[in-house]
Amino acid sequence: MRESVQTLAYGSWPSPIDAALAAAHDGRPDDVGFVGDEVWWTAPRPAEGGRRTLVRRHPDGTEEPVLPPPWNVRSRVIEYGGRPWSAFTTPTGPLVVFVNFADQRLYAYEPGGAEPRPLTPVSPVGGGLRWAEPQARPERGEVWCVLEEFTGDGPTDVRRVLAAVPLDGSAADDRSAVRELTDDRHRFVTGPRVSPDGRRAAWLAWDHPRMPWDGTELLVAGIGADGTFHDAEAVAGGPEESVAQADWAPDGSLLYASDRTGWWNLYRDGRPLCTREEEFGGPLWKLGQRWFAPLDNGLIAVVHGRGATALGILDPETGEVVDAAGPWTEFAATLAAHGERVVSVGAGPHSAYEVVELDTRTGRARVVGAPHHDAVDPAHYPEPQVRTFTGPGGRDIHAQVHPPHHPAHTGPEGELPPYVIWAHGGPTSRSPLVLDLEIAYFTSRGIGVAEVNYGGSTGHGREYRNRLREQWGVVDVEDCAAVALALADEGTADPARLAVRGGSAGGWTSAASLAATDVYACGTVIYPILDLTGWGTGETHDFESQYLESLIGPLAEVPDRYAERSPAEHADRVTAPFLLLQGLDDPICPPVQCERFLDRMAGRGVPHAYIAFEGEGHGFRRAETMVRALEAELSLYAQVFGFEAPGVPTLELTE
């Protein structure tokens, strides 16, 4: 017989989802690919120092890690990385080429054989030599990839080219043995895609101050008999046209995703294939992301949608898209095709990301890797609501609301629950509607969560994305506050117990919200940007070093705007308690930003805590870090909102 529902204060409900469980399920499979008939992918290992390993699925369905600890398959190109591996079959088995995170060298490895052997040298200059999107070209005895080469000690002393690395290891100690395929006229490049006849290569390029979602160029060059590129020319893209991906169809036509109409749609040799007000591409935060993959039969596998994404098959002759059936409501920008098989990574509100294979002959989709298993009774999972709120000027604000939910507990009659507003990172990104045990950690205890896809988020077209141009710290702050106040006004949330929380750009929005509004009783600020002037003048990495030119405006023209919007410049306006979490090895949002902010908060009498984690960068990856961070966040809310958090260490707040 089911237990009767008990009444307990919101926030204090006992939950089987503890911080250790949430940490153990953090991260997702990525970088899917076929090696022969096998499906391979990278996978997180929070309990193994936060490394990523490479996993293969054998024909009998068993999964096996390809590389043991401490090998960490992860690239640092543009700091956010890129596809870090490729493989091909040989008479003796697969040969894998991968990037090792610790030294960023390319390695070759035959599973079951000797230790991985280095293919590229170590450079003592600045950030050294880094590689992404390796593509094996065994017929030439090479692997083609993106090379990021530091030329000095500064974060922007860097050049990027396409390069060919010998597979025989002759470049392991000899930089001159690396053959450059392009010059460095463009600041950023993606890996080359080679046409079926091997005579042409296509890749994307862009330059400061543009980000790839602002404008890129699609370049095509001929490939000579000696493997050199020649006569490169731009065939699509421009300053206000973002080409997110390009690839060749089997018939030699060039496919690409462009937002020239305001939505990332697909084109073949410049002609639209499926004109819709939805996205068939996205923001290129990592090199090698894929939203489409051509099939041998002329069809195209696509990850597409408006807001949420689906996995489908596009018929380029009719423009019709047929989506895969299943419980997945979100697919990641990773996709591979082999014959009539397609693999991607999908998730839903009640299932975490898993590797999904679609058989295009039958239309059947099934999980083939990293299957979701319910670690607890799914009755404890959130029950999210997809909503659209009205913001200033009547503008739409997209959000996902996760009310407090527990099968055996409810809050006291007449009491409204606390809510935490989650601001995603990027800010050119969005919050997908998927099962996240970090969210369940709070909702199962009686704390609501609202994920706000504020103006500037992706998935809703370029116009929605452009709302944040020169308005960062305004539109995002207003939209988050509008959702919080709407939840309070409709009687969903307690207006006296609202919090704001976010990491990276979301950390900026959280801190800016505490400085600019009185909506929130407290906030959690995670590896944030806090000082725009410092961040925009050398305190971050090259990829985003001029991002503020579009988010805030040109520094030379509007320097006062940089100061006016920075929380570090307005510490006196922050009166609500806060928790600040930071990785000490973060090259994107460095600890100096937090330290400067805390110096200006000193002696002001605002309760706060600062926890810095050694060995963590931008995005926490170690299980022990995530446990401490989640428990500290819950303790902050318990102290500010006035409830007990049994079994959670009390966060010491100082003033």
XYZ file of C-alpha atoms in Angstrom:
655
model
C 0.000 0.000 0.000
C 1.385 3.449 -0.943
C 2.466 5.705 1.882
C 0.290 8.676 2.621
C 1.630 12.046 1.551
C 3.360 13.853 4.395
C 3.546 17.589 4.866
C 7.002 19.054 5.360
C 8.502 22.496 4.822
C 9.585 23.177 1.271
C 13.310 22.522 0.906
C 13.464 19.953 3.688
C 11.880 16.957 1.957
C 14.051 13.833 2.258
C 15.294 12.816 -1.181
C 17.081 9.744 -2.521
C 18.887 12.034 -4.969
C 21.962 13.179 -3.074
C 24.855 15.229 -4.396
C 27.013 12.156 -5.000
C 24.336 10.605 -7.197
C 23.901 13.812 -9.177
C 27.674 14.093 -9.644
C 27.998 10.485 -10.775
C 25.526 11.161 -13.589
C 26.975 14.470 -14.719
C 28.099 14.845 -18.336
C 26.986 12.977 -21.424
C 28.291 10.857 -24.277
C 29.546 12.867 -27.243
C 31.610 12.729 -30.436
C 29.848 9.674 -31.870
C 31.299 7.900 -34.853
C 31.524 4.626 -36.738
C 34.683 2.527 -36.858
C 33.917 -0.140 -39.383
C 30.495 -1.380 -38.293
C 31.053 -0.448 -34.642
C 29.704 2.656 -32.903
C 32.230 4.603 -30.784
C 31.870 7.715 -28.642
C 33.531 9.693 -25.847
C 32.127 9.439 -22.331
C 32.626 11.297 -19.026
C 34.229 9.699 -15.987
C 33.578 12.057 -13.016
C 34.930 9.513 -10.529
C 38.213 9.213 -12.475
C 39.387 12.770 -12.046
C 36.833 14.089 -14.526
C 38.552 12.597 -17.576
C 36.794 11.576 -20.787
C 37.389 8.156 -22.211
C 36.678 6.605 -25.592
C 34.087 3.802 -25.652
C 33.435 1.201 -28.339
C 30.344 -0.954 -28.793
C 31.177 -4.455 -29.965
C 28.893 -6.321 -32.388
C 27.450 -8.325 -29.479
C 26.267 -5.097 -27.832
C 28.862 -4.953 -25.061
C 30.617 -1.664 -24.299
C 34.325 -1.383 -23.619
C 36.484 1.620 -22.768
C 39.211 1.912 -25.377
C 41.681 3.824 -23.209
C 42.361 3.281 -19.500
C 43.190 6.038 -16.989
C 44.883 8.443 -17.071
C 44.318 8.927 -20.819
C 41.870 11.783 -21.278
C 40.381 12.168 -24.768
C 39.752 15.905 -24.928
C 41.018 18.839 -26.986
C 41.681 22.373 -25.738
C 41.539 24.099 -29.131
C 39.662 27.410 -28.618
C 39.526 26.174 -24.970
C 36.064 24.691 -25.534
C 37.697 22.015 -27.633
C 36.602 20.094 -30.660
C 36.135 16.566 -31.838
C 39.156 14.807 -30.279
C 39.371 11.474 -32.087
C 39.026 9.513 -35.303
C 39.764 5.919 -36.230
C 39.955 3.619 -39.205
C 40.178 -0.118 -39.663
C 43.359 -1.930 -40.669
C 43.998 -5.610 -41.386
C 45.001 -6.036 -37.724
C 42.162 -3.998 -36.200
C 41.247 -0.368 -35.539
C 43.839 2.396 -35.412
C 42.750 5.332 -33.251
C 44.102 8.865 -33.431
C 43.190 10.993 -30.405
C 44.075 14.149 -28.494
C 45.282 13.615 -24.919
C 44.151 16.423 -22.628
C 47.207 16.565 -20.367
C 49.757 17.460 -23.067
C 47.423 18.142 -26.036
C 49.492 15.920 -28.297
C 47.986 13.703 -30.963
C 48.512 9.991 -30.300
C 47.990 6.855 -32.340
C 46.788 3.692 -30.633
C 45.864 0.164 -31.595
C 43.433 -1.184 -28.953
C 44.922 -4.171 -27.213
C 48.397 -3.306 -28.437
C 51.247 -1.263 -27.053
C 50.897 2.084 -25.302
C 49.676 5.018 -27.414
C 52.500 6.584 -29.395
C 52.775 10.362 -29.914
C 52.367 11.789 -33.390
C 53.005 15.464 -32.602
C 55.671 17.338 -30.648
C 55.499 19.403 -27.483
C 56.100 23.130 -27.824
C 57.398 25.226 -24.907
C 55.811 28.388 -26.315
C 52.709 29.696 -24.522
C 49.875 27.195 -24.675
C 51.892 24.967 -26.986
C 50.524 23.000 -29.932
C 46.905 21.863 -29.850
C 44.859 19.768 -32.247
C 41.202 19.128 -33.036
C 39.046 17.314 -35.576
C 41.614 14.682 -36.580
C 40.607 12.955 -39.809
C 42.700 9.986 -40.795
C 43.860 9.911 -44.406
C 45.558 6.493 -44.459
C 45.963 6.562 -48.236
C 48.368 9.472 -47.697
C 49.817 8.172 -44.432
C 48.535 11.304 -42.683
C 45.884 12.650 -40.357
C 44.391 16.018 -41.313
C 43.253 18.316 -38.526
C 43.052 21.802 -37.065
C 46.319 23.032 -35.585
C 46.273 25.750 -32.921
C 49.810 27.019 -32.371
C 50.811 29.537 -29.732
C 53.431 32.024 -30.874
C 53.955 33.759 -27.523
C 52.987 33.682 -23.874
C 49.786 35.741 -24.187
C 46.376 34.089 -24.605
C 45.894 35.791 -27.981
C 49.392 35.006 -29.312
C 48.069 32.204 -31.460
C 47.571 31.107 -35.054
C 45.304 28.421 -36.487
C 45.712 26.475 -39.729
C 44.713 23.190 -41.267
C 47.577 20.732 -41.051
C 48.622 17.214 -42.028
C 50.388 15.085 -39.419
C 52.345 11.962 -40.489
C 50.897 8.738 -39.109
C 54.355 7.179 -38.867
C 55.323 9.352 -35.884
C 58.015 11.293 -37.709
C 56.612 14.577 -36.374
C 56.598 13.423 -32.738
C 59.756 15.433 -32.079
C 59.892 17.532 -35.228
C 57.489 20.428 -35.768
C 58.834 20.893 -39.316
C 57.445 17.466 -40.271
C 53.903 18.818 -39.828
C 52.648 19.891 -43.235
C 50.441 22.995 -43.250
C 47.520 22.766 -45.660
C 46.404 26.407 -45.418
C 47.923 29.720 -44.466
C 46.871 31.550 -41.314
C 44.974 34.412 -42.940
C 41.876 33.496 -40.912
C 41.890 33.544 -37.133
C 39.634 30.497 -36.770
C 39.093 27.434 -38.934
C 37.219 24.162 -38.690
C 38.493 20.823 -39.905
C 38.411 20.091 -43.649
C 35.752 17.928 -45.222
C 37.030 16.131 -48.327
C 34.790 15.562 -51.352
C 33.997 11.980 -52.405
C 36.426 12.179 -55.328
C 39.198 13.502 -53.053
C 39.739 16.566 -55.242
C 38.201 19.305 -53.072
C 38.134 20.310 -49.419
C 35.590 22.491 -47.623
C 35.932 24.176 -44.256
C 34.650 27.157 -42.268
C 36.612 30.241 -41.254
C 35.938 33.466 -39.374
C 37.801 36.354 -37.818
C 37.623 38.698 -34.845
C 35.466 40.369 -33.680
C 32.860 37.958 -35.090
C 31.823 34.829 -33.244
C 30.894 31.857 -35.439
C 27.153 32.445 -34.888
C 27.587 36.032 -36.125
C 29.231 35.278 -39.457
C 31.477 32.661 -41.019
C 32.782 31.931 -44.502
C 32.496 28.578 -46.229
C 35.750 28.008 -48.108
C 36.398 25.466 -50.834
C 39.847 24.614 -52.217
C 41.205 22.168 -54.713
C 43.448 19.329 -53.513
C 46.468 18.645 -55.662
C 47.932 15.224 -56.377
C 50.604 15.948 -53.772
C 47.963 16.694 -51.115
C 48.353 20.486 -51.173
C 45.377 22.861 -51.119
C 45.069 25.478 -53.861
C 42.732 28.217 -55.126
C 40.673 28.545 -51.962
C 37.555 30.675 -52.394
C 34.516 31.609 -50.306
C 31.288 30.117 -51.667
C 28.881 31.109 -48.887
C 28.685 33.050 -45.642
C 29.768 36.533 -44.688
C 29.785 39.053 -41.819
C 26.049 38.599 -41.150
C 25.606 35.023 -42.352
C 26.578 32.129 -40.144
C 27.369 28.825 -41.832
C 27.396 26.326 -38.979
C 28.459 23.164 -40.822
C 29.389 21.953 -44.286
C 29.783 18.503 -45.816
C 29.758 16.777 -49.176
C 26.917 14.634 -50.460
C 27.826 11.329 -52.165
C 27.116 12.895 -55.568
C 29.739 15.596 -54.930
C 27.312 18.438 -54.201
C 28.124 20.699 -51.257
C 25.702 20.755 -48.332
C 25.737 23.417 -45.652
C 23.620 24.952 -42.887
C 23.268 28.740 -43.199
C 21.140 31.270 -41.317
C 20.890 33.703 -44.241
C 17.081 33.735 -43.835
C 17.233 34.199 -40.064
C 17.118 30.449 -39.379
C 19.834 27.826 -39.857
C 18.429 25.924 -42.841
C 20.069 23.440 -45.209
C 21.369 24.276 -48.678
C 22.808 22.187 -51.523
C 25.148 24.094 -53.812
C 23.443 27.296 -52.689
C 19.838 26.111 -53.170
C 17.545 25.727 -50.137
C 16.461 22.181 -49.365
C 13.944 22.667 -46.581
C 12.926 26.243 -45.808
C 11.455 26.323 -42.321
C 11.387 28.640 -39.333
C 13.413 26.196 -37.300
C 17.072 25.395 -36.835
C 19.087 22.774 -38.716
C 22.281 24.131 -37.136
C 23.422 25.871 -33.994
C 26.169 27.844 -32.277
C 29.597 26.405 -33.010
C 31.047 26.285 -29.499
C 33.144 23.207 -30.309
C 34.883 22.415 -33.588
C 33.361 19.396 -35.258
C 29.790 19.733 -34.042
C 27.398 18.143 -36.537
C 23.717 18.816 -37.127
C 23.445 16.888 -40.383
C 25.053 13.900 -42.082
C 24.541 12.870 -45.738
C 23.593 9.247 -46.374
C 24.742 7.052 -49.233
C 21.193 6.895 -50.639
C 20.963 10.678 -51.026
C 18.892 11.333 -47.903
C 20.245 13.498 -45.089
C 20.131 12.761 -41.363
C 19.324 15.961 -39.472
C 19.155 17.254 -35.908
C 16.599 20.031 -36.125
C 13.859 21.911 -34.339
C 12.579 25.103 -32.809
C 13.612 25.171 -29.184
C 13.852 21.418 -28.681
C 15.585 19.246 -31.294
C 14.597 16.011 -33.010
C 16.507 13.430 -35.035
C 15.059 13.090 -38.505
C 15.689 12.108 -42.093
C 15.357 14.787 -44.760
C 14.502 13.964 -48.352
C 16.262 16.750 -50.265
C 14.081 16.209 -53.320
C 10.775 16.862 -51.520
C 11.891 18.822 -48.433
C 10.029 16.327 -46.243
C 11.485 15.414 -42.834
C 10.483 12.231 -41.001
C 11.490 12.188 -37.339
C 12.580 9.174 -35.334
C 9.978 7.945 -32.864
C 10.935 7.459 -29.250
C 11.105 9.076 -25.820
C 13.842 11.517 -26.815
C 12.905 15.185 -27.036
C 16.420 16.562 -27.409
C 19.357 15.527 -29.591
C 22.884 16.849 -29.261
C 24.944 18.300 -32.117
C 26.789 15.046 -32.736
C 25.843 12.818 -35.616
C 27.382 10.081 -37.747
C 26.168 7.936 -40.622
C 27.303 4.576 -41.985
C 25.373 3.055 -44.854
C 21.752 3.304 -43.764
C 22.581 3.619 -40.072
C 22.626 6.915 -38.186
C 23.793 7.522 -34.620
C 23.356 10.534 -32.382
C 22.948 11.305 -28.670
C 19.418 11.861 -27.373
C 17.670 12.531 -24.083
C 14.254 13.425 -22.692
C 12.641 14.851 -19.546
C 12.793 11.425 -17.889
C 15.956 10.014 -19.434
C 19.536 11.246 -19.553
C 21.578 11.406 -22.759
C 22.200 8.041 -24.415
C 23.601 6.893 -27.747
C 20.731 6.334 -30.177
C 20.871 4.515 -33.515
C 18.312 5.028 -36.257
C 17.918 2.398 -38.976
C 16.737 4.416 -41.960
C 15.407 1.317 -43.733
C 12.914 0.478 -40.994
C 12.590 3.840 -39.252
C 13.342 2.082 -35.987
C 15.397 3.938 -33.372
C 16.990 2.213 -30.406
C 19.528 2.838 -27.671
C 22.874 1.265 -28.518
C 25.167 2.866 -25.951
C 25.359 4.562 -22.575
C 21.766 3.523 -21.835
C 19.859 5.465 -19.234
C 19.180 3.567 -16.026
C 16.964 4.956 -13.307
C 19.256 5.346 -10.316
C 16.199 6.119 -8.180
C 12.453 5.738 -8.537
C 11.562 8.063 -11.440
C 8.656 9.285 -9.335
C 11.278 11.619 -7.838
C 12.181 13.172 -11.196
C 10.970 16.680 -12.049
C 7.798 17.128 -14.044
C 8.786 20.071 -16.250
C 6.517 22.534 -18.001
C 7.520 24.270 -21.233
C 6.302 27.841 -20.969
C 6.487 31.199 -22.697
C 6.433 34.292 -20.488
C 5.962 37.926 -21.406
C 8.873 40.257 -20.836
C 9.430 44.002 -21.142
C 7.852 45.473 -24.244
C 5.694 42.374 -24.641
C 8.560 40.213 -25.858
C 8.393 36.426 -25.495
C 10.679 34.667 -23.025
C 11.065 30.910 -23.350
C 11.548 28.861 -20.186
C 11.251 25.440 -18.613
C 9.649 25.370 -15.186
C 10.333 22.459 -12.829
C 7.965 22.673 -9.831
C 8.861 20.991 -6.534
C 7.970 17.338 -6.835
C 8.092 14.348 -4.480
C 5.800 11.302 -4.475
C 5.467 11.248 -0.688
C 5.768 14.877 0.405
C 4.058 18.197 -0.060
C 4.468 21.644 1.393
C 2.359 23.189 4.151
C -1.033 24.496 3.107
C -0.908 28.178 2.282
C 2.875 28.189 1.864
C 4.493 28.860 -1.499
C 7.754 27.127 -2.438
C 11.120 28.788 -3.018
C 12.314 28.936 -6.625
C 15.746 29.191 -8.190
C 16.068 30.892 -11.572
C 18.733 29.132 -13.649
C 20.571 31.239 -16.233
C 22.438 29.152 -18.813
C 25.965 29.799 -19.996
C 27.068 30.994 -23.384
C 25.200 33.308 -23.401
C 24.683 32.214 -27.029
C 23.319 28.835 -26.006
C 20.205 27.443 -24.336
C 18.954 25.071 -21.661
C 17.732 21.789 -23.186
C 14.701 20.038 -21.708
C 16.359 16.851 -20.462
C 16.618 14.915 -17.226
C 19.212 16.646 -15.058
C 19.802 15.169 -11.615
C 21.168 18.510 -10.430
C 17.719 19.956 -11.022
C 16.117 16.878 -9.448
C 18.406 17.365 -6.439
C 16.499 20.568 -5.695
C 12.983 19.800 -6.920
C 12.825 16.534 -4.975
C 13.563 18.540 -1.827
C 10.794 21.046 -2.440
C 12.679 23.798 -4.305
C 11.402 24.819 -7.723
C 13.725 25.508 -10.640
C 13.021 27.655 -13.705
C 15.469 27.454 -16.609
C 15.222 30.675 -18.591
C 16.156 30.767 -22.261
C 16.412 34.532 -22.178
C 16.707 36.780 -25.227
C 19.986 35.892 -26.913
C 19.445 32.154 -26.543
C 19.624 29.849 -29.539
C 16.940 27.619 -31.005
C 14.513 30.434 -31.858
C 16.120 32.089 -34.856
C 18.608 34.887 -35.396
C 16.237 37.694 -34.393
C 15.760 36.159 -30.933
C 19.509 35.547 -30.724
C 20.304 39.136 -31.674
C 18.245 40.564 -28.814
C 21.389 40.373 -26.723
C 23.533 42.427 -29.098
C 24.967 45.253 -26.987
C 22.339 44.346 -24.360
C 24.159 41.737 -22.262
C 23.520 42.503 -18.632
C 20.216 44.132 -19.583
C 18.012 41.744 -21.594
C 19.211 38.594 -19.826
C 18.765 40.202 -16.404
C 15.332 41.584 -17.324
C 14.118 38.281 -18.781
C 15.207 36.239 -15.771
C 13.569 38.746 -13.420
C 10.391 38.757 -15.504
C 10.079 34.970 -15.204
C 10.777 35.077 -11.457
C 8.191 37.794 -10.860
C 5.629 36.088 -13.101
C 5.967 32.876 -11.085
C 5.465 34.887 -7.919
C 2.522 36.885 -9.292
C 0.667 33.766 -10.420
C 1.076 32.137 -7.016
C 3.585 29.495 -8.119
C 6.634 30.792 -6.216
C 7.187 32.576 -2.915
C 8.196 36.138 -3.857
C 10.322 36.388 -0.708
C 12.245 33.204 -1.521
C 13.571 33.629 -5.034
C 17.190 32.904 -5.967
C 19.238 33.204 -9.142
C 21.946 30.812 -10.237
C 24.241 30.260 -13.208
C 27.716 29.386 -14.413
C 30.065 31.163 -16.847
C 27.874 33.648 -18.749
C 25.077 32.482 -16.465
C 27.323 33.420 -13.557
C 27.554 36.898 -15.063
C 23.748 37.086 -15.341
C 23.382 35.894 -11.741
C 25.854 38.433 -10.379
C 24.460 41.226 -12.564
C 20.967 40.340 -11.343
C 22.040 40.653 -7.706
C 23.623 44.036 -8.465
C 20.831 45.435 -10.628
C 17.593 44.146 -9.060
C 16.042 43.428 -5.678
C 14.115 40.404 -6.970
C 16.303 37.730 -5.387
C 16.918 36.825 -1.771
C 20.259 35.192 -2.664
C 22.294 33.856 -5.544
C 24.816 31.232 -6.624
C 27.505 32.504 -8.975
C 29.662 29.861 -10.662
C 32.949 30.519 -12.575
C 31.600 33.904 -13.672
C 32.554 36.949 -15.666
C 32.386 39.871 -13.220
C 34.588 42.622 -14.662
C 33.978 43.386 -18.328
C 36.893 45.769 -18.758
C 39.388 43.244 -17.391
C 37.848 40.330 -19.275
C 37.815 42.304 -22.514
C 41.441 43.460 -22.243
C 43.406 40.256 -21.850
C 41.938 38.269 -18.969
C 40.380 35.592 -21.131
C 41.277 33.302 -24.025
C 41.498 34.159 -27.694
C 38.200 32.671 -28.893
C 36.081 34.994 -26.743
C 38.569 37.857 -26.412
C 36.405 40.107 -28.612
C 33.005 38.555 -27.830
C 32.080 41.689 -25.857
C 32.293 43.774 -29.037
C 28.875 42.382 -29.947
C 27.508 41.674 -26.458
C 28.341 45.098 -25.005
C 29.706 47.242 -27.844
C 33.176 48.320 -28.986
C 35.262 49.072 -25.890
C 36.908 52.078 -27.529
C 33.502 53.614 -28.237
C 31.516 52.739 -25.097
C 34.026 52.267 -22.245
C 31.554 53.605 -19.689
C 29.095 50.854 -20.612
C 31.683 48.228 -19.652
C 32.032 49.755 -16.198
C 28.341 50.469 -15.719
C 27.260 46.873 -16.302
C 30.045 45.096 -14.409
C 29.073 43.651 -11.010
C 32.683 44.169 -9.888
C 32.183 47.915 -10.360
C 28.973 47.889 -8.338
C 29.691 45.664 -5.388
C 27.974 48.281 -3.236
C 24.671 47.408 -4.900
C 24.837 43.729 -3.899
C 22.956 43.250 -0.638
C 21.721 39.652 -0.932
C 23.781 36.695 0.361
C 25.649 34.776 -2.311
C 27.844 31.754 -2.966
C 30.773 32.110 -5.368
C 32.291 28.936 -6.885
C 35.439 29.001 -9.012
C 37.972 26.661 -10.620
C 41.520 27.821 -10.061
C 42.697 26.531 -13.459
C 40.043 28.370 -15.469
C 41.520 30.132 -18.547
C 38.137 31.433 -19.696
C 36.809 33.116 -16.549
C 39.948 33.336 -14.409
C 39.939 33.487 -10.577
C 41.215 37.067 -10.633
C 37.699 38.160 -11.555
C 36.283 36.624 -8.370
C 39.122 37.961 -6.255
C 38.606 41.504 -7.511
C 34.888 41.293 -6.784
C 35.443 39.904 -3.282
C 37.942 42.645 -2.478
C 35.241 45.189 -3.224
C 32.694 43.285 -1.121
C 34.991 43.202 1.925
C 33.576 44.820 5.035
C 30.147 45.462 3.545
C 28.330 43.055 5.848
C 26.820 40.907 3.076
C 26.895 37.199 4.018
C 28.735 35.217 1.394
C 31.052 32.269 0.780
C 33.813 31.690 -1.758
C 34.958 28.177 -2.618
C 37.820 27.746 -5.071
C 38.731 24.323 -6.462
C 42.266 23.348 -7.387
C 42.596 21.347 -10.595
C 39.234 22.495 -11.959
C 38.860 24.634 -15.048
C 35.839 26.097 -16.772
C 33.122 23.615 -15.918
C 33.490 21.285 -12.962
C 34.314 17.703 -13.937
C 35.435 15.937 -10.776
C 32.842 14.138 -8.686
C 34.165 15.493 -5.390
C 34.001 19.059 -6.701
C 30.420 18.695 -7.863
C 29.363 17.167 -4.540
C 30.817 20.006 -2.534
C 29.384 22.638 -4.871
C 25.842 21.219 -4.810
C 25.789 20.766 -1.044
C 27.125 24.286 -0.508
C 24.400 25.665 -2.762
C 21.663 23.804 -0.901
C 23.043 25.002 2.431
C 22.936 28.604 1.201
C 19.270 28.263 0.309
C 18.498 26.545 3.617
C 20.033 29.387 5.587
C 18.453 32.174 3.550
C 15.043 30.588 2.967
C 14.717 29.187 6.498
C 14.508 25.421 6.211
C 16.536 22.464 7.459
C 18.808 20.513 5.111
C 19.541 17.283 6.985
C 22.807 15.543 6.147
C 24.252 18.521 4.278
C 27.297 20.319 5.729
C 26.513 23.864 6.784
C 28.065 26.425 4.481
C 29.985 28.983 6.505
C 28.985 32.462 5.430
C 31.260 35.375 6.180
C 30.619 39.080 5.977
